[in-house]
mmCIF file of C-alpha atoms in Angstrom:
data_model
loop_
_atom_site.group_PDB
_atom_site.id
_atom_site.type_symbol
_atom_site.label_atom_id
_atom_site.label_comp_id
_atom_site.label_asym_id
_atom_site.label_seq_id
_atom_site.Cartn_x
_atom_site.Cartn_y
_atom_site.Cartn_z
ATOM 1 C CA MET A 1 18.353 18.224 -11.729
ATOM 2 C CA LYS A 2 14.484 17.750 -11.709
ATOM 3 C CA LYS A 3 14.519 14.710 -12.169
ATOM 4 C CA ARG A 4 17.317 13.736 -9.747
ATOM 5 C CA ILE A 5 15.626 15.316 -7.344
ATOM 6 C CA VAL A 6 11.971 13.219 -7.760
ATOM 7 C CA ILE A 7 13.726 9.780 -7.943
ATOM 8 C CA SER A 8 15.514 10.949 -4.007
ATOM 9 C CA LEU A 9 12.126 11.557 -3.235
ATOM 10 C CA ILE A 10 11.048 8.897 -4.412
ATOM 11 C CA CYS A 11 13.681 7.091 -2.833
ATOM 12 C CA GLY A 12 12.900 8.438 0.509
ATOM 13 C CA ILE A 13 9.153 7.037 0.495
ATOM 14 C CA LEU A 14 10.502 3.510 -0.580
ATOM 15 C CA SER A 15 12.231 3.589 1.710
ATOM 16 C CA ILE A 16 10.181 4.921 4.683
ATOM 17 C CA SER A 17 -3.664 13.219 12.208
ATOM 18 C CA CYS A 18 -3.197 15.873 11.142
ATOM 19 C CA SER A 19 -5.959 18.376 12.455
ATOM 20 C CA GLN A 20 -9.964 19.493 11.170
ATOM 21 C CA LYS A 21 -10.250 20.460 8.076
ATOM 22 C CA THR A 22 -13.346 21.053 5.831
ATOM 23 C CA ILE A 23 -13.340 22.544 2.413
ATOM 24 C CA ASN A 24 -16.634 22.747 0.904
ATOM 25 C CA ASP A 25 -16.352 22.558 -2.187
ATOM 26 C CA LYS A 26 -17.796 19.693 -4.277
ATOM 27 C CA TYR A 27 -15.827 17.141 -2.520
ATOM 28 C CA ASP A 28 -17.330 18.458 1.384
ATOM 29 C CA ILE A 29 -14.182 17.101 2.958
ATOM 30 C CA ASN A 30 -14.185 16.633 6.748
ATOM 31 C CA ILE A 31 -11.114 15.280 7.554
ATOM 32 C CA SER A 32 -9.979 13.813 11.084
ATOM 33 C CA GLN A 33 -6.816 12.029 11.770
ATOM 34 C CA LYS A 34 -7.425 10.451 15.283
ATOM 35 C CA SER A 35 -4.233 10.605 17.349
ATOM 36 C CA ASN A 36 -2.040 7.170 17.373
ATOM 37 C CA GLU A 37 -3.484 6.031 21.106
ATOM 38 C CA ASN A 38 -6.109 3.328 19.947
ATOM 39 C CA LEU A 39 -3.135 0.758 18.765
ATOM 40 C CA LYS A 40 -1.163 -0.782 21.599
ATOM 41 C CA LYS A 41 0.064 -4.179 20.196
ATOM 42 C CA ILE A 42 -0.481 -6.310 16.764
ATOM 43 C CA THR A 43 -1.148 -9.326 15.444
ATOM 44 C CA TYR A 44 0.324 -10.479 12.795
ATOM 45 C CA SER A 45 2.340 -13.222 10.594
ATOM 46 C CA ASN A 46 4.255 -13.185 7.360
ATOM 47 C CA LEU A 47 2.220 -16.764 5.641
ATOM 48 C CA VAL A 48 5.284 -18.942 6.228
ATOM 49 C CA ASP A 49 2.291 -22.287 7.954
ATOM 50 C CA LYS A 50 0.111 -23.635 5.878
ATOM 51 C CA ALA A 51 -2.180 -22.698 8.023
ATOM 52 C CA SER A 52 -2.141 -19.346 8.421
ATOM 53 C CA GLN A 53 -1.997 -19.364 4.197
ATOM 54 C CA GLU A 54 -5.612 -21.281 4.062
ATOM 55 C CA GLU A 55 -6.927 -18.402 6.807
ATOM 56 C CA VAL A 56 -6.349 -15.503 4.433
ATOM 57 C CA ARG A 57 -6.973 -17.870 1.372
ATOM 58 C CA ALA A 58 -10.540 -18.483 2.677
ATOM 59 C CA ALA A 59 -10.363 -14.019 3.557
ATOM 60 C CA LEU A 60 -9.590 -13.340 -0.338
ATOM 61 C CA LYS A 61 -11.669 -16.162 -1.032
ATOM 62 C CA ASN A 62 -14.721 -14.707 0.038
ATOM 63 C CA ALA A 63 -13.620 -11.066 -0.761
ATOM 64 C CA GLY A 64 -14.112 -12.789 -4.038
ATOM 65 C CA VAL A 65 -10.583 -12.938 -5.124
ATOM 66 C CA SER A 66 -10.623 -15.157 -8.318
ATOM 67 C CA GLU A 67 -8.525 -18.337 -8.146
ATOM 68 C CA LYS A 68 -5.700 -17.184 -10.050
ATOM 69 C CA SER A 69 -5.332 -14.512 -8.095
ATOM 70 C CA ILE A 70 -5.240 -16.080 -5.608
ATOM 71 C CA LYS A 71 -2.620 -18.654 -6.291
ATOM 72 C CA ASP A 72 -0.382 -16.297 -7.579
ATOM 73 C CA PHE A 73 -0.466 -14.379 -4.865
ATOM 74 C CA PHE A 74 0.846 -17.586 -2.821
ATOM 75 C CA GLU A 75 3.495 -18.395 -5.165
ATOM 76 C CA GLY A 76 4.606 -14.714 -4.344
ATOM 77 C CA VAL A 77 5.034 -15.511 -0.861
ATOM 78 C CA ASN A 78 6.688 -18.743 -1.046
ATOM 79 C CA TYR A 79 8.515 -17.874 -3.152
ATOM 80 C CA PHE A 80 9.932 -14.947 -1.748
ATOM 81 C CA ASN A 81 10.300 -17.054 2.164
ATOM 82 C CA ASN A 82 12.076 -19.554 0.241
ATOM 83 C CA SER A 83 14.603 -17.011 -0.780
ATOM 84 C CA VAL A 84 15.418 -15.591 2.306
ATOM 85 C CA GLU A 85 14.715 -18.563 4.894
ATOM 86 C CA ASN A 86 12.177 -17.838 6.257
ATOM 87 C CA VAL A 87 14.673 -15.159 8.032
ATOM 88 C CA SER A 88 13.017 -13.795 11.132
ATOM 89 C CA LEU A 89 9.755 -13.768 10.101
ATOM 90 C CA VAL A 90 6.823 -15.468 12.424
ATOM 91 C CA LYS A 91 7.229 -19.602 11.898
ATOM 92 C CA SER A 92 4.259 -20.296 12.329
ATOM 93 C CA GLY A 93 0.268 -19.380 12.438
ATOM 94 C CA PHE A 94 -0.088 -15.096 14.019
ATOM 95 C CA GLN A 95 1.603 -13.724 16.140
ATOM 96 C CA THR A 96 0.429 -11.029 18.733
ATOM 97 C CA MET A 97 3.346 -9.194 20.210
ATOM 98 C CA GLU A 98 3.930 -5.797 22.490
ATOM 99 C CA LYS A 99 4.956 -3.352 19.579
ATOM 100 C CA THR A 100 2.615 -1.623 16.546
ATOM 101 C CA SER A 101 5.606 -2.935 14.008
ATOM 102 C CA PRO A 102 7.353 -5.769 13.259
ATOM 103 C CA VAL A 103 10.999 -5.878 13.284
ATOM 104 C CA TYR A 104 12.669 -7.775 10.708
ATOM 105 C CA ASP A 105 16.134 -8.562 9.940
ATOM 106 C CA GLU A 106 16.395 -6.103 7.104
ATOM 107 C CA VAL A 107 20.083 -6.378 6.307
ATOM 108 C CA THR A 108 20.325 -11.284 5.789
ATOM 109 C CA ILE A 109 17.216 -10.525 4.575
ATOM 110 C CA GLN A 110 18.544 -8.481 1.283
ATOM 111 C CA GLU A 111 21.491 -10.579 1.623
ATOM 112 C CA LYS A 112 19.391 -14.008 1.021
ATOM 113 C CA TRP A 113 17.309 -12.548 -1.619
ATOM 114 C CA ASN A 114 20.227 -10.545 -3.723
ATOM 115 C CA LYS A 115 22.009 -13.831 -3.382
ATOM 116 C CA LYS A 116 19.252 -15.786 -5.045
ATOM 117 C CA ASN A 117 17.579 -13.098 -7.541
ATOM 118 C CA PRO A 118 20.836 -11.083 -8.458
ATOM 119 C CA VAL A 119 18.558 -8.956 -11.003
ATOM 120 C CA PHE A 120 14.988 -9.463 -10.022
ATOM 121 C CA ILE A 121 13.997 -6.222 -7.802
ATOM 122 C CA GLY A 122 11.823 -8.060 -5.800
ATOM 123 C CA GLN A 123 7.442 -6.815 -6.068
ATOM 124 C CA ASN A 124 5.987 -4.124 -3.602
ATOM 125 C CA CYS A 125 2.870 -2.797 -1.451
ATOM 126 C CA ARG A 126 1.608 -1.885 -5.155
ATOM 127 C CA ILE A 127 2.401 -4.983 -7.190
ATOM 128 C CA THR A 128 0.316 -7.159 -4.325
ATOM 129 C CA THR A 129 -2.196 -4.784 -4.319
ATOM 130 C CA PHE A 130 -2.655 -4.482 -7.859
ATOM 131 C CA GLU A 131 -2.839 -8.254 -8.616
ATOM 132 C CA LEU A 132 -5.165 -9.146 -5.429
ATOM 133 C CA MET A 133 -7.714 -6.081 -6.603
ATOM 134 C CA LYS A 134 -7.104 -5.979 -10.174
ATOM 135 C CA ASP A 135 -10.564 -7.524 -11.163
ATOM 136 C CA PHE A 136 -12.744 -4.515 -8.547
ATOM 137 C CA ILE A 137 -10.755 -1.226 -9.889
ATOM 138 C CA SER A 138 -11.213 -0.026 -13.313
ATOM 139 C CA VAL A 139 -9.612 2.425 -15.074
ATOM 140 C CA GLY A 140 -11.376 4.080 -18.069
ATOM 141 C CA ASN A 141 -9.160 6.544 -19.607
ATOM 142 C CA PRO A 142 -5.684 5.065 -18.211
ATOM 143 C CA GLU A 143 -3.517 6.707 -20.266
ATOM 144 C CA ILE A 144 -3.271 9.634 -18.088
ATOM 145 C CA LYS A 145 -0.713 9.269 -16.176
ATOM 146 C CA ASN A 146 2.759 9.941 -14.826
ATOM 147 C CA THR A 147 4.715 7.433 -13.778
ATOM 148 C CA GLU A 148 8.505 8.777 -13.245
ATOM 149 C CA GLN A 149 7.980 8.061 -9.977
ATOM 150 C CA LEU A 150 7.307 4.003 -10.757
ATOM 151 C CA PHE A 151 10.217 3.125 -12.158
ATOM 152 C CA MET A 152 11.308 0.912 -9.661
ATOM 153 C CA ASP A 153 8.451 -1.226 -10.374
ATOM 154 C CA GLN A 154 8.652 -1.202 -13.493
ATOM 155 C CA ASP A 155 11.723 -3.057 -13.870
ATOM 156 C CA SER A 156 10.302 -4.928 -10.748
ATOM 157 C CA LEU A 157 7.488 -5.884 -14.245
ATOM 158 C CA LYS A 158 10.516 -5.736 -16.394
ATOM 159 C CA ASN A 159 12.325 -8.787 -14.927
ATOM 160 C CA PHE A 160 9.296 -10.949 -13.429
ATOM 161 C CA PRO A 161 10.172 -14.955 -13.810
ATOM 162 C CA VAL A 162 6.980 -14.393 -15.543
ATOM 163 C CA LYS A 163 4.672 -12.402 -16.822
ATOM 164 C CA ILE A 164 2.107 -10.834 -14.049
ATOM 165 C CA PHE A 165 0.092 -8.269 -16.238
ATOM 166 C CA THR A 166 -1.450 -8.055 -18.919
ATOM 167 C CA ASP A 167 -0.803 -5.155 -20.758
ATOM 168 C CA LYS A 168 -3.588 -3.749 -20.417
ATOM 169 C CA GLU A 169 -3.585 -3.922 -16.864
ATOM 170 C CA LYS A 170 -0.196 -2.857 -16.612
ATOM 171 C CA ALA A 171 -1.277 0.752 -18.342
ATOM 172 C CA GLN A 172 -4.755 0.755 -15.386
ATOM 173 C CA PHE A 173 -1.221 -0.101 -13.161
ATOM 174 C CA GLU A 174 0.624 2.872 -13.716
ATOM 175 C CA SER A 175 -2.715 5.211 -14.055
ATOM 176 C CA LEU A 176 -3.782 3.938 -10.531
ATOM 177 C CA PHE A 177 -0.220 4.568 -8.943
ATOM 178 C CA SER A 178 1.337 7.706 -10.978
ATOM 179 C CA SER A 179 2.156 10.954 -8.569
ATOM 180 C CA ILE A 180 -0.629 13.263 -8.791
ATOM 181 C CA GLU A 181 0.262 17.248 -9.308
ATOM 182 C CA THR A 182 -0.953 19.437 -6.030
ATOM 183 C CA GLU A 183 -0.743 22.581 -4.435
ATOM 184 C CA ASN A 184 2.481 22.938 -1.756
ATOM 185 C CA THR A 185 0.517 22.746 2.104
ATOM 186 C CA LYS A 186 0.555 21.344 4.470
ATOM 187 C CA ASP A 187 -3.893 21.742 4.003
ATOM 188 C CA ILE A 188 -4.836 17.686 4.019
ATOM 189 C CA ALA A 189 -8.143 18.006 2.723
ATOM 190 C CA THR A 190 -6.683 19.752 0.173
ATOM 191 C CA HIS A 191 -4.401 17.126 -1.383
ATOM 192 C CA ILE A 192 -7.598 14.891 -0.534
ATOM 193 C CA ARG A 193 -9.810 17.089 -2.865
ATOM 194 C CA LYS A 194 -6.721 16.166 -5.816
ATOM 195 C CA VAL A 195 -6.690 12.341 -5.474
ATOM 196 C CA LYS A 196 -10.581 12.521 -6.300
ATOM 197 C CA GLU A 197 -9.789 15.228 -9.224
ATOM 198 C CA ASP A 198 -7.312 13.015 -10.700
ATOM 199 C CA TRP A 199 -9.123 9.631 -10.466
ATOM 200 C CA GLU A 200 -12.205 11.645 -11.774
ATOM 201 C CA LYS A 201 -10.606 12.752 -14.361
ATOM 202 C CA LYS A 202 -8.936 8.727 -14.882
ATOM 203 C CA ASN A 203 -12.377 7.420 -14.223
ATOM 204 C CA ILE A 204 -10.879 4.903 -11.603
ATOM 205 C CA LYS A 205 -13.605 3.061 -9.865
ATOM 206 C CA PHE A 206 -13.829 0.244 -7.285
ATOM 207 C CA SER A 207 -16.557 -2.457 -7.124
ATOM 208 C CA ASN A 208 -17.626 -4.873 -4.582
ATOM 209 C CA LYS A 209 -16.449 -2.112 -1.827
ATOM 210 C CA ASN A 210 -17.686 -3.433 0.913
ATOM 211 C CA LYS A 211 -15.806 -7.141 0.625
ATOM 212 C CA ILE A 212 -12.509 -5.803 -0.265
ATOM 213 C CA SER A 213 -11.046 -2.491 -0.315
ATOM 214 C CA MET A 214 -8.120 -1.135 -1.274
ATOM 215 C CA ILE A 215 -6.189 1.249 1.961
ATOM 216 C CA SER A 216 -3.455 3.316 0.138
ATOM 217 C CA VAL A 217 -0.851 5.155 2.460
ATOM 218 C CA PHE A 218 -0.405 9.055 0.406
ATOM 219 C CA PHE A 219 2.830 11.368 0.614
ATOM 220 C CA HIS A 220 3.558 14.503 0.185
ATOM 221 C CA SER A 221 7.168 15.010 -1.874
ATOM 222 C CA GLU A 222 8.145 19.055 -2.122
ATOM 223 C CA ILE A 223 10.150 18.840 -5.761
ATOM 224 C CA THR A 224 10.547 22.912 -5.857
ATOM 225 C CA PRO A 225 8.451 25.554 -3.663
ATOM 226 C CA LYS A 226 6.141 25.893 -6.343
ATOM 227 C CA GLU A 227 5.766 21.746 -7.671
ATOM 228 C CA SER A 228 4.176 18.993 -5.439
ATOM 229 C CA PHE A 229 3.219 15.926 -5.876
ATOM 230 C CA LEU A 230 1.819 14.042 -3.993
ATOM 231 C CA PHE A 231 2.216 9.493 -4.216
ATOM 232 C CA ILE A 232 0.548 6.118 -3.009
ATOM 233 C CA GLY A 233 4.097 5.867 -1.002
ATOM 234 C CA HIS A 234 2.841 2.708 0.702
ATOM 235 C CA VAL A 235 -0.433 0.720 -0.201
ATOM 236 C CA GLY A 236 -2.065 -3.086 1.129
ATOM 237 C CA VAL A 237 -5.075 -4.643 0.685
ATOM 238 C CA LEU A 238 -8.121 -4.879 3.702
ATOM 239 C CA VAL A 239 -10.746 -7.829 4.271
ATOM 240 C CA PRO A 240 -12.783 -8.865 6.615
ATOM 241 C CA SER A 241 -11.889 -11.875 8.520
ATOM 242 C CA SER A 242 -13.796 -15.403 9.889
ATOM 243 C CA ASP A 243 -13.311 -14.470 13.338
ATOM 244 C CA GLY A 244 -15.256 -10.943 12.811
ATOM 245 C CA LYS A 245 -11.819 -8.645 12.909
ATOM 246 C CA PHE A 246 -10.346 -7.014 10.038
ATOM 247 C CA LEU A 247 -7.271 -8.825 7.630
ATOM 248 C CA PHE A 248 -4.890 -5.898 6.127
ATOM 249 C CA ILE A 249 -2.563 -7.994 3.216
ATOM 250 C CA GLU A 250 0.633 -5.969 2.230
ATOM 251 C CA LYS A 251 3.941 -6.418 1.312
ATOM 252 C CA LEU A 252 6.365 -4.039 2.920
ATOM 253 C CA ALA A 253 8.658 -3.250 -0.002
ATOM 254 C CA PHE A 254 10.926 -4.802 -2.455
ATOM 255 C CA GLN A 255 12.619 -7.154 -0.400
ATOM 256 C CA GLU A 256 10.712 -6.999 3.139
ATOM 257 C CA PRO A 257 8.790 -9.135 4.538
ATOM 258 C CA TYR A 258 5.030 -9.671 3.446
ATOM 259 C CA GLN A 259 2.608 -9.983 6.197
ATOM 260 C CA ALA A 260 -1.025 -10.768 7.529
ATOM 261 C CA LEU A 261 -2.255 -7.822 10.536
ATOM 262 C CA LYS A 262 -5.257 -8.522 12.280
ATOM 263 C CA PHE A 263 -7.119 -5.355 13.550
ATOM 264 C CA ASP A 264 -10.882 -4.607 15.561
ATOM 265 C CA ASN A 265 -11.318 -2.031 13.446
ATOM 266 C CA VAL A 266 -10.157 0.822 10.714
ATOM 267 C CA LEU A 267 -9.101 3.020 13.485
ATOM 268 C CA GLN A 268 -6.615 0.010 14.609
ATOM 269 C CA LEU A 269 -5.397 -0.461 10.971
ATOM 270 C CA ASN A 270 -5.665 3.339 10.539
ATOM 271 C CA ASP A 271 -2.777 3.585 13.891
ATOM 272 C CA TYR A 272 -1.096 0.777 12.854
ATOM 273 C CA LEU A 273 -0.332 3.115 8.793
ATOM 274 C CA LEU A 274 1.068 6.417 10.428
ATOM 275 C CA ASN A 275 3.037 5.083 13.298
ATOM 276 C CA LYS A 276 4.898 3.124 10.494
ATOM 277 C CA TYR A 277 4.754 6.224 8.481
ATOM 278 C CA ASP A 278 3.310 9.265 9.264
ATOM 279 C CA VAL A 279 6.955 9.546 11.261
ATOM 280 C CA GLU A 280 8.293 13.980 9.733
ATOM 281 C CA TYR A 281 8.637 16.126 13.177
ATOM 282 C CA GLY A 282 9.436 19.650 11.465
ATOM 283 C CA GLN A 283 8.550 19.141 8.293
ATOM 284 C CA SER A 284 7.499 21.211 4.879
ATOM 285 C CA ASN A 285 4.603 19.709 3.342
ATOM 286 C CA ALA A 286 1.760 17.150 4.491
ATOM 287 C CA LYS A 287 1.759 15.020 6.437
ATOM 288 C CA PRO A 288 0.901 11.343 4.892
ATOM 289 C CA PHE A 289 -2.671 10.582 4.920
ATOM 290 C CA ILE A 290 -5.328 7.370 4.611
ATOM 291 C CA MET A 291 -7.648 6.438 1.523
ATOM 292 C CA ARG A 292 -10.394 3.074 1.749
ATOM 293 C CA ASN A 293 -10.917 3.364 -2.183
ATOM 294 C CA GLY A 294 -11.161 6.313 -2.522
ATOM 295 C CA ASP A 295 -12.725 7.816 0.470
ATOM 296 C CA PRO A 296 -9.991 8.888 3.557
ATOM 297 C CA ILE A 297 -9.942 5.820 5.908
ATOM 298 C CA LEU A 298 -12.058 7.258 8.787
ATOM 299 C CA MET A 299 -14.787 8.509 7.147
ATOM 300 C CA TYR A 300 -15.262 5.914 4.718
ATOM 301 C CA PRO A 301 -18.955 5.673 3.781
#
């Protein structure tokens, strides 16, 4: 029964600031998550055309991503876009819109995907991010993991057209994105401390942090009043762009599009993600919070 509840909670996460807090412990966490007032419009691409792909390819290369990882990433992009026949995608370049999140014809996209891929559910944000960042993330103790919430990721990896991760990489992936036990509280600082403690036990480290970052949206789920966990419900890759902006690369969900978005600063990225994922009202659990590598995004060193 408990497993059924957990699966239901995770499916809810997959389908979808806080007030200032200070904890004077070993992490000295001081959280200040802004309200969603800085972002009025977005500029994005679905990487359909050659020009937008070349721009993102250059940014990834400048960030130190290997040629193989870049090649594998764009093979996935083209496979998805071709499978859904570019339905409701930006056909050329980057488009600016007076909204904070694109709207897609998700029903038609899913129908076209399922018709061509009856077994393979596609790849999601976590698989895509690790595909690009696996050379910059080390997990010293990958045996520490709880993969119960990664059942859809495991199904995707099992049915991938090609083997995307080695056995060692898969173990690191599962440990990195495992759920983390936490306290049943709305206090974001407490949850960030739990993430840091968990990642210290796993000896998770990020390299090349000045050029490439993992941006994680953590969700808090309450299984019972005494049982809670944290889970990375969405994640993407942040790199500098050639025009002095930030480029955020993400796969929205298994059967939802790839996106590359341009932001003037990290606060705009923070607002974009909160506008999209902080959508519950009056909930008993904590609001989502965002990490850049191993630190809160708005207090990143």
